[in-house]
Coordinates of C-alpha atoms and ligand atoms in Angstrom, one line a residue:
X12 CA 51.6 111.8 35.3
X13 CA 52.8 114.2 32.4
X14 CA 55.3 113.1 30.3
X15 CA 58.2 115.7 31.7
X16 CA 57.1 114.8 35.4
X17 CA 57.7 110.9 34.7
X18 CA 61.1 111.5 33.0
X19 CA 61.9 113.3 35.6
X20 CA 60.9 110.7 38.0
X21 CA 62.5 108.3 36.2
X22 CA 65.8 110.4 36.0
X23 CA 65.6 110.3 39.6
X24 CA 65.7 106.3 40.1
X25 CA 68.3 106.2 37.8
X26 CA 70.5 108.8 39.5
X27 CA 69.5 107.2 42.8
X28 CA 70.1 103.8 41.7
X29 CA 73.6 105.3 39.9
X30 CA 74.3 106.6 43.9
X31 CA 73.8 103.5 45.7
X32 CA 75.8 101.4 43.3
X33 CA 78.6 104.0 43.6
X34 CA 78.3 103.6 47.4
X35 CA 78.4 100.0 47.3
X36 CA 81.2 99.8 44.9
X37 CA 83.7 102.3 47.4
X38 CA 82.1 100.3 50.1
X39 CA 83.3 97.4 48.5
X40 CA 86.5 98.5 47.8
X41 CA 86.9 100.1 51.2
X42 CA 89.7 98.3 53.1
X43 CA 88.8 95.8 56.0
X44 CA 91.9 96.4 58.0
X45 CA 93.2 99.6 60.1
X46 CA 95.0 102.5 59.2
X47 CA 98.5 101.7 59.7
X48 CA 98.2 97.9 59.8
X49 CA 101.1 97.8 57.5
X50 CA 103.7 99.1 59.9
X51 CA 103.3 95.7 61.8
X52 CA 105.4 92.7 61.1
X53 CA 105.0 90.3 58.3
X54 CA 105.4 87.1 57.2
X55 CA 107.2 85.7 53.7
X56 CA 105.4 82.6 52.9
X57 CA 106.1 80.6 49.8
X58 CA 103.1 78.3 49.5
X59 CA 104.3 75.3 48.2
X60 CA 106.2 74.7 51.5
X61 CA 104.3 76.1 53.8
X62 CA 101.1 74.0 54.5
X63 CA 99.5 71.1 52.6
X64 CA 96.0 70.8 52.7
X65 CA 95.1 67.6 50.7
X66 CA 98.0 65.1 50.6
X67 CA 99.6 65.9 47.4
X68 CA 102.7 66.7 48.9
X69 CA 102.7 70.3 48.0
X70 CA 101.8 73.4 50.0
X71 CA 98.3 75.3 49.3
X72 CA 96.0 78.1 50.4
X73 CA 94.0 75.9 51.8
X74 CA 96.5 75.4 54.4
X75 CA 97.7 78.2 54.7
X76 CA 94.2 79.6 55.5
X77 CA 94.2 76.6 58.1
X78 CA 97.8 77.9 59.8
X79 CA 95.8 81.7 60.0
X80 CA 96.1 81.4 64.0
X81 CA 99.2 80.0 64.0
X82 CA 100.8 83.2 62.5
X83 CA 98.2 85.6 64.3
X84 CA 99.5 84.1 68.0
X85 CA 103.1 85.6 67.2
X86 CA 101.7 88.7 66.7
X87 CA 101.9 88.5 62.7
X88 CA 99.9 91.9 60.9
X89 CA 100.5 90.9 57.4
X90 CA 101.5 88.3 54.9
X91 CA 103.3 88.2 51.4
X92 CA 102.9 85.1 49.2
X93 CA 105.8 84.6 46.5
X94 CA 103.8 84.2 43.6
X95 CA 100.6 82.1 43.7
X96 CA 99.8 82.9 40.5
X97 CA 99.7 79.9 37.7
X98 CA 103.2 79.4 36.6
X99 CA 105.0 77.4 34.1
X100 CA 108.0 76.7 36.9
X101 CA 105.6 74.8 39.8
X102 CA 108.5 76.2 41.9
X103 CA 108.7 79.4 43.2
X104 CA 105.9 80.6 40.9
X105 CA 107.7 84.0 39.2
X106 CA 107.7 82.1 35.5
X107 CA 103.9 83.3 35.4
X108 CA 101.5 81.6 32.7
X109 CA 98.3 83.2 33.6
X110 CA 98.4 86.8 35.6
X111 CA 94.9 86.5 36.9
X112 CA 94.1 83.0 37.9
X113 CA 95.7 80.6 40.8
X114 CA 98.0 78.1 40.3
X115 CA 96.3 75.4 40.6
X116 CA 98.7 73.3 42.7
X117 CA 97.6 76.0 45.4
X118 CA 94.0 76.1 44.5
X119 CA 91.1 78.0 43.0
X120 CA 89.8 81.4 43.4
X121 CA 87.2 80.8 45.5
X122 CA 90.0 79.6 47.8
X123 CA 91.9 82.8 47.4
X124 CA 89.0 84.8 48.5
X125 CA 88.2 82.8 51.5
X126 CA 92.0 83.6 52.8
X127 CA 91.4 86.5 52.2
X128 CA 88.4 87.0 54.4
X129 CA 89.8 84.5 57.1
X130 CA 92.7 86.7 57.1
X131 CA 91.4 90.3 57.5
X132 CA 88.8 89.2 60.2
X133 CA 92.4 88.3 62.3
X134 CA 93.7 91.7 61.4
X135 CA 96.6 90.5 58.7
X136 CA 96.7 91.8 55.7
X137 CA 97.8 90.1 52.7
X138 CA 100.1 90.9 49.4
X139 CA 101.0 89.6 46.9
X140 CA 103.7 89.1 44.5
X141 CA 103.2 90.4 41.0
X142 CA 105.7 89.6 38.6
X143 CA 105.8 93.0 35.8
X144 CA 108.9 92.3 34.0
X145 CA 108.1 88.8 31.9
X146 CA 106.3 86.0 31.6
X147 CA 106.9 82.6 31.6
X148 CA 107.4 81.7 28.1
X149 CA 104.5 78.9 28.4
X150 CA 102.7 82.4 28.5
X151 CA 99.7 81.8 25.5
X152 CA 101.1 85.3 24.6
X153 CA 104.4 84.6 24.1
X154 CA 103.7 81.3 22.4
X155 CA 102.0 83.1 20.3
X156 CA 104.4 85.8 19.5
X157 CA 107.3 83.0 19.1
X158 CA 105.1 81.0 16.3
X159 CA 103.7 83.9 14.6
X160 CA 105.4 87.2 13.6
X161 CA 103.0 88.9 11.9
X162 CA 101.1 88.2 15.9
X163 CA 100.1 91.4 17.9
X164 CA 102.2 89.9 20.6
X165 CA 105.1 90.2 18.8
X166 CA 105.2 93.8 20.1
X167 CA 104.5 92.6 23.6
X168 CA 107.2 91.2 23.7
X169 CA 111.1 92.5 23.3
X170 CA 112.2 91.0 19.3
X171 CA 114.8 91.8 17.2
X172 CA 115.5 90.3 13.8
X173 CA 119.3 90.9 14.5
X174 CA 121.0 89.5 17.7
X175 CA 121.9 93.0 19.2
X176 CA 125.9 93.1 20.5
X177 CA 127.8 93.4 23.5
X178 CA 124.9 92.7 26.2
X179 CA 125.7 91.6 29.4
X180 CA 123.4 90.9 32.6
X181 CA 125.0 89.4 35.4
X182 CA 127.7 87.6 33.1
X183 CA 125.2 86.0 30.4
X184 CA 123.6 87.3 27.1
X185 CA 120.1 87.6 27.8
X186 CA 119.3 87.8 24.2
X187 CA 117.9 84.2 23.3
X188 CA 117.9 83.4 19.6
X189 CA 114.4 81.7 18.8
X190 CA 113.1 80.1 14.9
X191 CA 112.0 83.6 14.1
X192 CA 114.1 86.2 15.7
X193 CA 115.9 87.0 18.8
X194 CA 113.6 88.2 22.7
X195 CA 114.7 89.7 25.0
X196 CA 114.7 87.8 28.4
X197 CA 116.8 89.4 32.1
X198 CA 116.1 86.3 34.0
X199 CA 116.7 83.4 31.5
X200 CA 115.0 82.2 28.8
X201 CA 112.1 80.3 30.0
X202 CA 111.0 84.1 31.4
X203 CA 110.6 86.5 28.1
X204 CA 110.8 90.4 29.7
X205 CA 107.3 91.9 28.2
X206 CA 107.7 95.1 26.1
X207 CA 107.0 97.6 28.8
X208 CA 107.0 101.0 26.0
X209 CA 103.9 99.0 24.8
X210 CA 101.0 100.9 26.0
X211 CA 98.9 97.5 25.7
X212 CA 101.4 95.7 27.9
X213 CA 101.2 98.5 30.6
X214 CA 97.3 98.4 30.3
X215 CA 96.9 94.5 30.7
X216 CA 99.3 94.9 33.8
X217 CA 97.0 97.8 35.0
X218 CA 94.1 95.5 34.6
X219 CA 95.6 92.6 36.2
X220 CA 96.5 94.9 39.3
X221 CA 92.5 95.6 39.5
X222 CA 91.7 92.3 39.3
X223 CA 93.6 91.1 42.4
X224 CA 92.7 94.6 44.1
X225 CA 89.0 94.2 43.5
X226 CA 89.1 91.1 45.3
X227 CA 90.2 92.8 48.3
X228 CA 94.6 91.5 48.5
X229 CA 95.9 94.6 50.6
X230 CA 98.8 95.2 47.8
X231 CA 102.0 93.8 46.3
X232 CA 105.4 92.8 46.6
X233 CA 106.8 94.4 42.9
X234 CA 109.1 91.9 41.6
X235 CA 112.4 93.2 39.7
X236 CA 111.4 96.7 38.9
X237 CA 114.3 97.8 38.6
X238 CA 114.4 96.1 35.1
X239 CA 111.2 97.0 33.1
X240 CA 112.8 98.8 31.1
X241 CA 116.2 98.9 28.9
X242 CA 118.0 101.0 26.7
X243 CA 120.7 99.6 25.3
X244 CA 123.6 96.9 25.9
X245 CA 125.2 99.7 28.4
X246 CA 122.0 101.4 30.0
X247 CA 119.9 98.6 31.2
X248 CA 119.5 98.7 34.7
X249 CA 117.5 100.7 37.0
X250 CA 116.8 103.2 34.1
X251 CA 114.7 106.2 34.7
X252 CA 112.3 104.7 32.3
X253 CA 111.8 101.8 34.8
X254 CA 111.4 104.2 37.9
X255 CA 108.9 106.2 36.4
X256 CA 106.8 103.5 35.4
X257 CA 106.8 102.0 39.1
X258 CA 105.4 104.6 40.1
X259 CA 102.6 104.9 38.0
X260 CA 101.7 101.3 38.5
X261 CA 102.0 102.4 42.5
X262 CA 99.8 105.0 42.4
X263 CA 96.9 102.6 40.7
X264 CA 97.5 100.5 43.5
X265 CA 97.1 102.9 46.0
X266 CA 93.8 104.8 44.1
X267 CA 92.6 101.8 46.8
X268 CA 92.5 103.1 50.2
X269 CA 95.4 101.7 52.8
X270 CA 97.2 99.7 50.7
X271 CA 100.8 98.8 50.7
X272 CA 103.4 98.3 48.1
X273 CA 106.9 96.9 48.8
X274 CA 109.2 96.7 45.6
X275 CA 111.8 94.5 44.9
X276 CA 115.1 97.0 44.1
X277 CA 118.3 95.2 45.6
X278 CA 120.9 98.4 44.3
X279 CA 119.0 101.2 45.0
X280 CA 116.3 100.1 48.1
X281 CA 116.5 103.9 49.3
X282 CA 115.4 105.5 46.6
X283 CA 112.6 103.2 45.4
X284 CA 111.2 103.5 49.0
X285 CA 110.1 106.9 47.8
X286 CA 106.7 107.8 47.9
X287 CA 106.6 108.5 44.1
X288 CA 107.8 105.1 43.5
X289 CA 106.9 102.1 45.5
X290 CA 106.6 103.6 48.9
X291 CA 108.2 100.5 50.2
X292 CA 111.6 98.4 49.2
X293 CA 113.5 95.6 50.5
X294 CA 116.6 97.5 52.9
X295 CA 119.2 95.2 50.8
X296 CA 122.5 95.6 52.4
X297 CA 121.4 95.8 55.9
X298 CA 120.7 92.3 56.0
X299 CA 123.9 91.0 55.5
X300 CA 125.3 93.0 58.5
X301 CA 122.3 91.2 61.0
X302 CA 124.0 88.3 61.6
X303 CA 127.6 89.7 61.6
X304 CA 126.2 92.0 64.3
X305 CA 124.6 89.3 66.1
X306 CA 128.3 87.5 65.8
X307 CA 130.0 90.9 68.1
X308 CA 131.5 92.2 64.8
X309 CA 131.5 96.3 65.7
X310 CA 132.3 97.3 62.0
X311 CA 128.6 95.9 61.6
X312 CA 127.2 97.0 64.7
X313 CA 128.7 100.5 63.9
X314 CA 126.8 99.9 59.9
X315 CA 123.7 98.5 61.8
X316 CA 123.4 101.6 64.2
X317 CA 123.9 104.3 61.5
X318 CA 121.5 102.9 58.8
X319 CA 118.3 104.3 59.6
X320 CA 119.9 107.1 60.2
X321 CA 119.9 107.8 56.2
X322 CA 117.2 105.8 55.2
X323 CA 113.3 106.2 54.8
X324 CA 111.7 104.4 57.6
X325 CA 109.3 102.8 54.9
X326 CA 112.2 100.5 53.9
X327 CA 111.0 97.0 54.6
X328 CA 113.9 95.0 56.7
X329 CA 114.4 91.2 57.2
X330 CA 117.7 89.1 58.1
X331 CA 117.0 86.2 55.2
X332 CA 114.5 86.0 52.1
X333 CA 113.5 83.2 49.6
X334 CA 117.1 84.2 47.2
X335 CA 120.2 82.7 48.3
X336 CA 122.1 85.7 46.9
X337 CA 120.8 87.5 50.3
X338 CA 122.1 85.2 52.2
X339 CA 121.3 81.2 54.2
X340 CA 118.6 80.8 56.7
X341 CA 119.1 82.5 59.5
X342 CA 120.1 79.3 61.4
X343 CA 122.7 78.5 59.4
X344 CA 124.4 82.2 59.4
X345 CA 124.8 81.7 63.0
X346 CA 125.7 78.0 62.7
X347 CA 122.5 77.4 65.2
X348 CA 124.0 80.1 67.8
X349 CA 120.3 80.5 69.6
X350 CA 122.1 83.1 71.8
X351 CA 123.4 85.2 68.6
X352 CA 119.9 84.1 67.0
X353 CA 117.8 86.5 69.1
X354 CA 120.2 89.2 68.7
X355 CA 119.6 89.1 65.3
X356 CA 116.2 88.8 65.2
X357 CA 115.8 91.8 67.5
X358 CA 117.6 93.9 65.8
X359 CA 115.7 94.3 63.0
X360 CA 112.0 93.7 64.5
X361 CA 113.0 96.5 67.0
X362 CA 114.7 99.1 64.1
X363 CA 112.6 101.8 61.9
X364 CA 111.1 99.9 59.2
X365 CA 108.6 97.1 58.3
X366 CA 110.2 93.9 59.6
X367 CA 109.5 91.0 56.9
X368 CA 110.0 87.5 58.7
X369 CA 111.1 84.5 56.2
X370 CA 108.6 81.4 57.2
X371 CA 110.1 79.5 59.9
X372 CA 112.5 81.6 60.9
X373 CA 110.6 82.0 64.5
X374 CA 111.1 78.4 64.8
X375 CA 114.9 78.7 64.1
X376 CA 113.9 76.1 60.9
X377 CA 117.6 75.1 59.0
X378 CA 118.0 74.9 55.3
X379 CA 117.5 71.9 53.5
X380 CA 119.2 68.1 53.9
X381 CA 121.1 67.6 51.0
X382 CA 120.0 70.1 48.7
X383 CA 121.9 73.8 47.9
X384 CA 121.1 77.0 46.4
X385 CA 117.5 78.0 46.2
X386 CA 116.1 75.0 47.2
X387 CA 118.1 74.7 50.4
X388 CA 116.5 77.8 51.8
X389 CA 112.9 76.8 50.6
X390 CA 112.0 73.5 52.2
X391 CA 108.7 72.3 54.0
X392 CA 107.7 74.1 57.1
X393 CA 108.4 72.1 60.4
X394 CA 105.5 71.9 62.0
X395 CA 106.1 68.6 64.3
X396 CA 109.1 66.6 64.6
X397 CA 108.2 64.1 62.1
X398 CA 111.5 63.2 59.6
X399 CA 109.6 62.4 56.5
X400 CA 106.8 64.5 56.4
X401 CA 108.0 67.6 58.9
X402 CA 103.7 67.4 59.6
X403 CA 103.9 69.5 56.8
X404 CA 101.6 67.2 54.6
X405 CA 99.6 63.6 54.7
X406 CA 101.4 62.7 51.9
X407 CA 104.8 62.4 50.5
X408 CA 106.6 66.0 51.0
X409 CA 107.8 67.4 47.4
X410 CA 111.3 68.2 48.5
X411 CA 113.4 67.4 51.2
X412 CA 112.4 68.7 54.5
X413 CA 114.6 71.0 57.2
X414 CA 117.7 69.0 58.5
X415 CA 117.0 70.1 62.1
X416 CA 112.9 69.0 62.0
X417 CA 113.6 66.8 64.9
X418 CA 114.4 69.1 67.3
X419 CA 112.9 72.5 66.1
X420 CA 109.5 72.7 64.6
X421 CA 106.3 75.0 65.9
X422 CA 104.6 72.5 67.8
X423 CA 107.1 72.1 70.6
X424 CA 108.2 75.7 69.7
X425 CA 104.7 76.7 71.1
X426 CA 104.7 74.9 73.4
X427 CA 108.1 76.0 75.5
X428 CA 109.1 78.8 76.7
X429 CA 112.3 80.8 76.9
X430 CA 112.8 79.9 72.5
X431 CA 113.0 81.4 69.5
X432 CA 109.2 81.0 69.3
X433 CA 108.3 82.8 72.5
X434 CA 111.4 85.7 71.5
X435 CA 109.7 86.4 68.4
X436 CA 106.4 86.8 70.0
X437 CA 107.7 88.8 73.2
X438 CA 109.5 91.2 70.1
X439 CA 105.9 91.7 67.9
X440 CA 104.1 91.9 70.9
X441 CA 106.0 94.9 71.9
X442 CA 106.3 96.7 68.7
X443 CA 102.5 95.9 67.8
X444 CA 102.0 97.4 71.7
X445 CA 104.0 100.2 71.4
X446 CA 103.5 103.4 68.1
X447 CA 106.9 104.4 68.9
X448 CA 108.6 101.0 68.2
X449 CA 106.0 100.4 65.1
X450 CA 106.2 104.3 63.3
X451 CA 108.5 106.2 65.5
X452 CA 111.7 108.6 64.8
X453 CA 115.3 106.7 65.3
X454 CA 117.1 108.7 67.7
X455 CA 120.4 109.0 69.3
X456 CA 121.8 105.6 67.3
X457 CA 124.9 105.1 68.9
X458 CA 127.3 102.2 68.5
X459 CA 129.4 102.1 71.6
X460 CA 132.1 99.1 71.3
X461 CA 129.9 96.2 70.7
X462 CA 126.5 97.7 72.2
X463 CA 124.0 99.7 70.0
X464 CA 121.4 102.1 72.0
X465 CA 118.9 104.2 70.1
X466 CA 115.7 106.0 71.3
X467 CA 112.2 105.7 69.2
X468 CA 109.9 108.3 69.9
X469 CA 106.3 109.1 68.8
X470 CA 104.0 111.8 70.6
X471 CA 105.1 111.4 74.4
X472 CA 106.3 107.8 74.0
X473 CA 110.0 107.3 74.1
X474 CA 111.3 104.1 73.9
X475 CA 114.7 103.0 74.4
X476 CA 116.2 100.1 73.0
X477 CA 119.9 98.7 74.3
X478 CA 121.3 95.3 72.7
X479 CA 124.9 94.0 73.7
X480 CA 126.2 92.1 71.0
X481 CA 129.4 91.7 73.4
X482 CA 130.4 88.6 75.8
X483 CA 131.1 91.1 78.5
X484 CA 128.6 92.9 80.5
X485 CA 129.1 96.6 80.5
X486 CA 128.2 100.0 82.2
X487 CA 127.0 103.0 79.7
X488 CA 125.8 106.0 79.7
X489 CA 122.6 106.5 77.7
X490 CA 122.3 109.7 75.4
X491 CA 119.7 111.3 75.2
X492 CA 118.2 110.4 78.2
X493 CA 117.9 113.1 81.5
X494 CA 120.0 111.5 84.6
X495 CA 117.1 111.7 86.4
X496 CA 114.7 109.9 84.2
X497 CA 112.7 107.0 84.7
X498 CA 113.6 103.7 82.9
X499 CA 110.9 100.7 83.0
X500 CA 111.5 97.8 82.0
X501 CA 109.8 96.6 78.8
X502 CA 112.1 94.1 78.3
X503 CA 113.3 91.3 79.3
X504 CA 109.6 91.8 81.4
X505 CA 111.0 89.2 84.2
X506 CA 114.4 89.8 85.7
X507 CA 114.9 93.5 84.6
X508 CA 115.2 96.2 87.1
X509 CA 113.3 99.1 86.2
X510 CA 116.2 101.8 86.2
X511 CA 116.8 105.7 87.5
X512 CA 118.8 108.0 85.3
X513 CA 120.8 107.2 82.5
X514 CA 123.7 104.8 83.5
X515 CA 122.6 101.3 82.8
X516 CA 124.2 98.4 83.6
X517 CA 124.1 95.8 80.2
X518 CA 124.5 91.7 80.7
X519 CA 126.8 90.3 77.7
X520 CA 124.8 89.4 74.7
X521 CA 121.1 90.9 76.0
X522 CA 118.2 92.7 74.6
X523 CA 116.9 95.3 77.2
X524 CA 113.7 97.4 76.2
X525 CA 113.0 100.2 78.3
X526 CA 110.0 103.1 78.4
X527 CA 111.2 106.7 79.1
X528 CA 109.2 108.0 81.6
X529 CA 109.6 111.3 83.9
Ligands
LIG627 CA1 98.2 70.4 48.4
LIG628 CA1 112.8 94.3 31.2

């Protein structure tokens, strides 16, 4: 072979070789799970409570990758794990010591990547949170920074030689006076806020991202970003500094085909549900008119009916979360009301929106015996009606389990019928059954007295949804809807006429989920 002919051959394997690593690579990074997956219903799950695997008393992947059917029978399309990420708290994980390892009360890696697969071959995707603002001052960079000055990390970090005047974040100085200067830190001082102007900072974030997305987690729950970045003791929150930069961590994280993003921004949800910003947010404000809904009060049945109405149907809805500040467990807003239970519960898994459940809310679980705040809302999963260990673990439980274990916890849950259990399912079922209920329009929202109606349409499906929040039954007239159309019923699927036209007769305090057709 002449010389040019080999190189050229050789070009060629190199080139082809280049090709099939290219392909691999996208394959690789290719999602497992369908287009659209994230308009199903998800799951909140902080780990340390959730499942534990080995006796240790504390929740772990392990069992959560153990309790994968248990969340696939309701009809569960995608999970979001508070931070699992090593943290300097071994609480609720968001004081973060190492941004690409797991915490190794919850495991390993190699664990992580097994959920991960045992996950996606049931069709639920899984995110993540990622913490962007801070670190937890255990952090080897911040240590680092703290000891040494004349360190790198100093400017990873938010310093000043001078304690700077007049700051106030929710009624405390978050300016911490250390040996060698003063830091910057929103959230307290064990959690330092990172320099986000440092170009550095925003590459190791950027990195950190890649890691997690290169071993295949289907995106992120954003914590805080409303706070990345501050000005001065007046213009510190939600700056347009901080918005822009959300967005360009967002678009890395959807460079990856059909992921999702949801961010964490309790003032201003609508407008970092925009596409050039998260894509998805937390619908803060809606949740605390659920329960007051579910309770018959029409001011809040008037707020729940209108919200969609002005708000991307990206925004991510939910009726509790892991922070007291929105609100009890579920349960204990309606003082263990079962009746007012399902009516909050279906109306926010039937609304726009992607419905985020908090982990064992299905199972009507209660807060905590004897604890308050955080911690009261946070407590070992019930799984069976065990009062020391809630079947939560072998071992000793690290906190205090649910004060109503002995009479609601999954295993009788599933097994009855007629519960919160079975609600929840019959809810997911139908949206997961139905495009309309999942990625519809919100039409002709209407809050008559104490009964809220809307329509949810998508091609030629037309769903209608009708929930009396009332203790009277009552006679309505649905808009929208030709008095000669054909109503079957959805829902309840036993007991419910199928109707013709648009007057409808509505039992007090029912759900009623009927199909449109001609
Ligand atoms: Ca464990
Ligand atoms: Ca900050």
């Amino acid at each position: 072979m002449k010389s040019s002919r080999l190189k050229f051959f050789l070009w060629g394997i190199v080139l082809g070789a280049a090709a099939v690593a290219t392909a691999l690579y996208l394959e690789d990074k290719k999602s497992k799970l369908q287009e659209g997956w994230q308009h199903g219903a998800f799951m909140e799950i902080f780990v340390r409570s959730y499942k534990d695997s080995n006796g240790d008393g504390i929740g772990d992947l392990k069992g959560l990758t153990q309790s994968l059917d248990h969340l696939k029978d309701l009809g569960i399309k995608g999970i979001w794990l508070m931070p699992i990420t090593a943290s300097a708290d071994r609480d609720h994980g968001y004081a973060t010591r190492d941004f690409r390892n797991i915490d190794p009360d919850y495991g390993t890696l190699a664990d992580f990547d097994t959920l991960i697969q045992e996950a996606h071959k049931r069709g639920i995707g899984v995110i993540m949170d990622y913490v962007l603002n801070h670190s937890a001052k255990e952090h080897p960079f911040f240590e680092e920074a703290l000891k040494n000055p004349q360190s790198p990390y100093r400017q990873w970090y938010e310093w000043r030689d001078e304690k700077p005047v007049g700051w106030d974040i929710w009624g405390r100085d978050p300016w911490v006076s250390a040996a060698n200067g003063n830091y910057l830190a929103t959230f307290g001082p064990h959690m330092p806020d990172f320099n986000m102007r440092n170009p550095e900072v925003v590459k190791y974030h950027e990195d950190s991202l890649k890691f997690w997305l290169d071993r295949g987690i289907d995106g992120f729950r954003l914590d805080a970003v409303p706070h990345l970045i501050e000005n001065n003791a007046k213009d510190w929150n939600d700056q347009p500094e901080s918005r822009q930069l959300t967005g360009h961590f967002t678009r890395l994280i959807k460079s990856y085909p059909n992921k999702y993003v949801v961010c964490e921004a309790t003032a201003e949800p609508k407008i970092y549900a925009r596409e050039d910003i998260c894509g998805g947010a937390f619908a803060f404000g809606l949740e605390n008119q659920i329960a007051k809904a579910a309770k018959g009060e029409a001011e809040a049945i008037q707020k729940v009916a209108q919200y969609y109405t002005q708000a991307p149907h990206t925004l991510a809805s939910f009726a509790s979360n892991h922070d007291q500040f929105a609100g009890k467990r579920l349960w204990d807003q309606v003082n263990g009301n079962e009746v007012q239970y399902k009516l909050a519960a279906a109306t926010y898994l039937l609304l726009p929106g992607t419905p985020f459940i908090y982990y064992g809310e299905e199972i009507g679980m209660a807060g905590v015996k004897g604890l308050t705040d955080d911690p009261f809302i946070r407590g070992p999963y019930s799984w069976q009606a065990n009062e020391t260990t809630a079947g939560f673990t072998a071992g000793q439980p690290y906190r205090a389990i649910s004060g109503n274990v002995s009479t609601h916890h999954a295993q009788a849950q599933k097994a009855g019928t007629d519960n919160l259990w079975s609600f929840y399912r019959d809810m997911l079922t139908l949206r997961n059954a139905r495009v309309s209920l999942s990625k519809g329009s919100y039409e002709s929202a209407k809050a008559q007295a104490q009964v809220l109606t809307y329509q949810r349409k998508a091609g030629q499906e037309n769903t209608v949804v009708v929930i009396n929040y009332g203790l009277q039954p009552t006679t309505l007239t649905l808009e929208g809807v030709d008095h000669q159309a054909s109503l079957r019923a959805l829902y309840p699927s036993k007991g419910a006429a199928n109707q013709k036209g648009s007057t409808l007769t509505v039992p007090a305090q029912s759900v009623q989920v009927f199909a449109v057709e001609k």
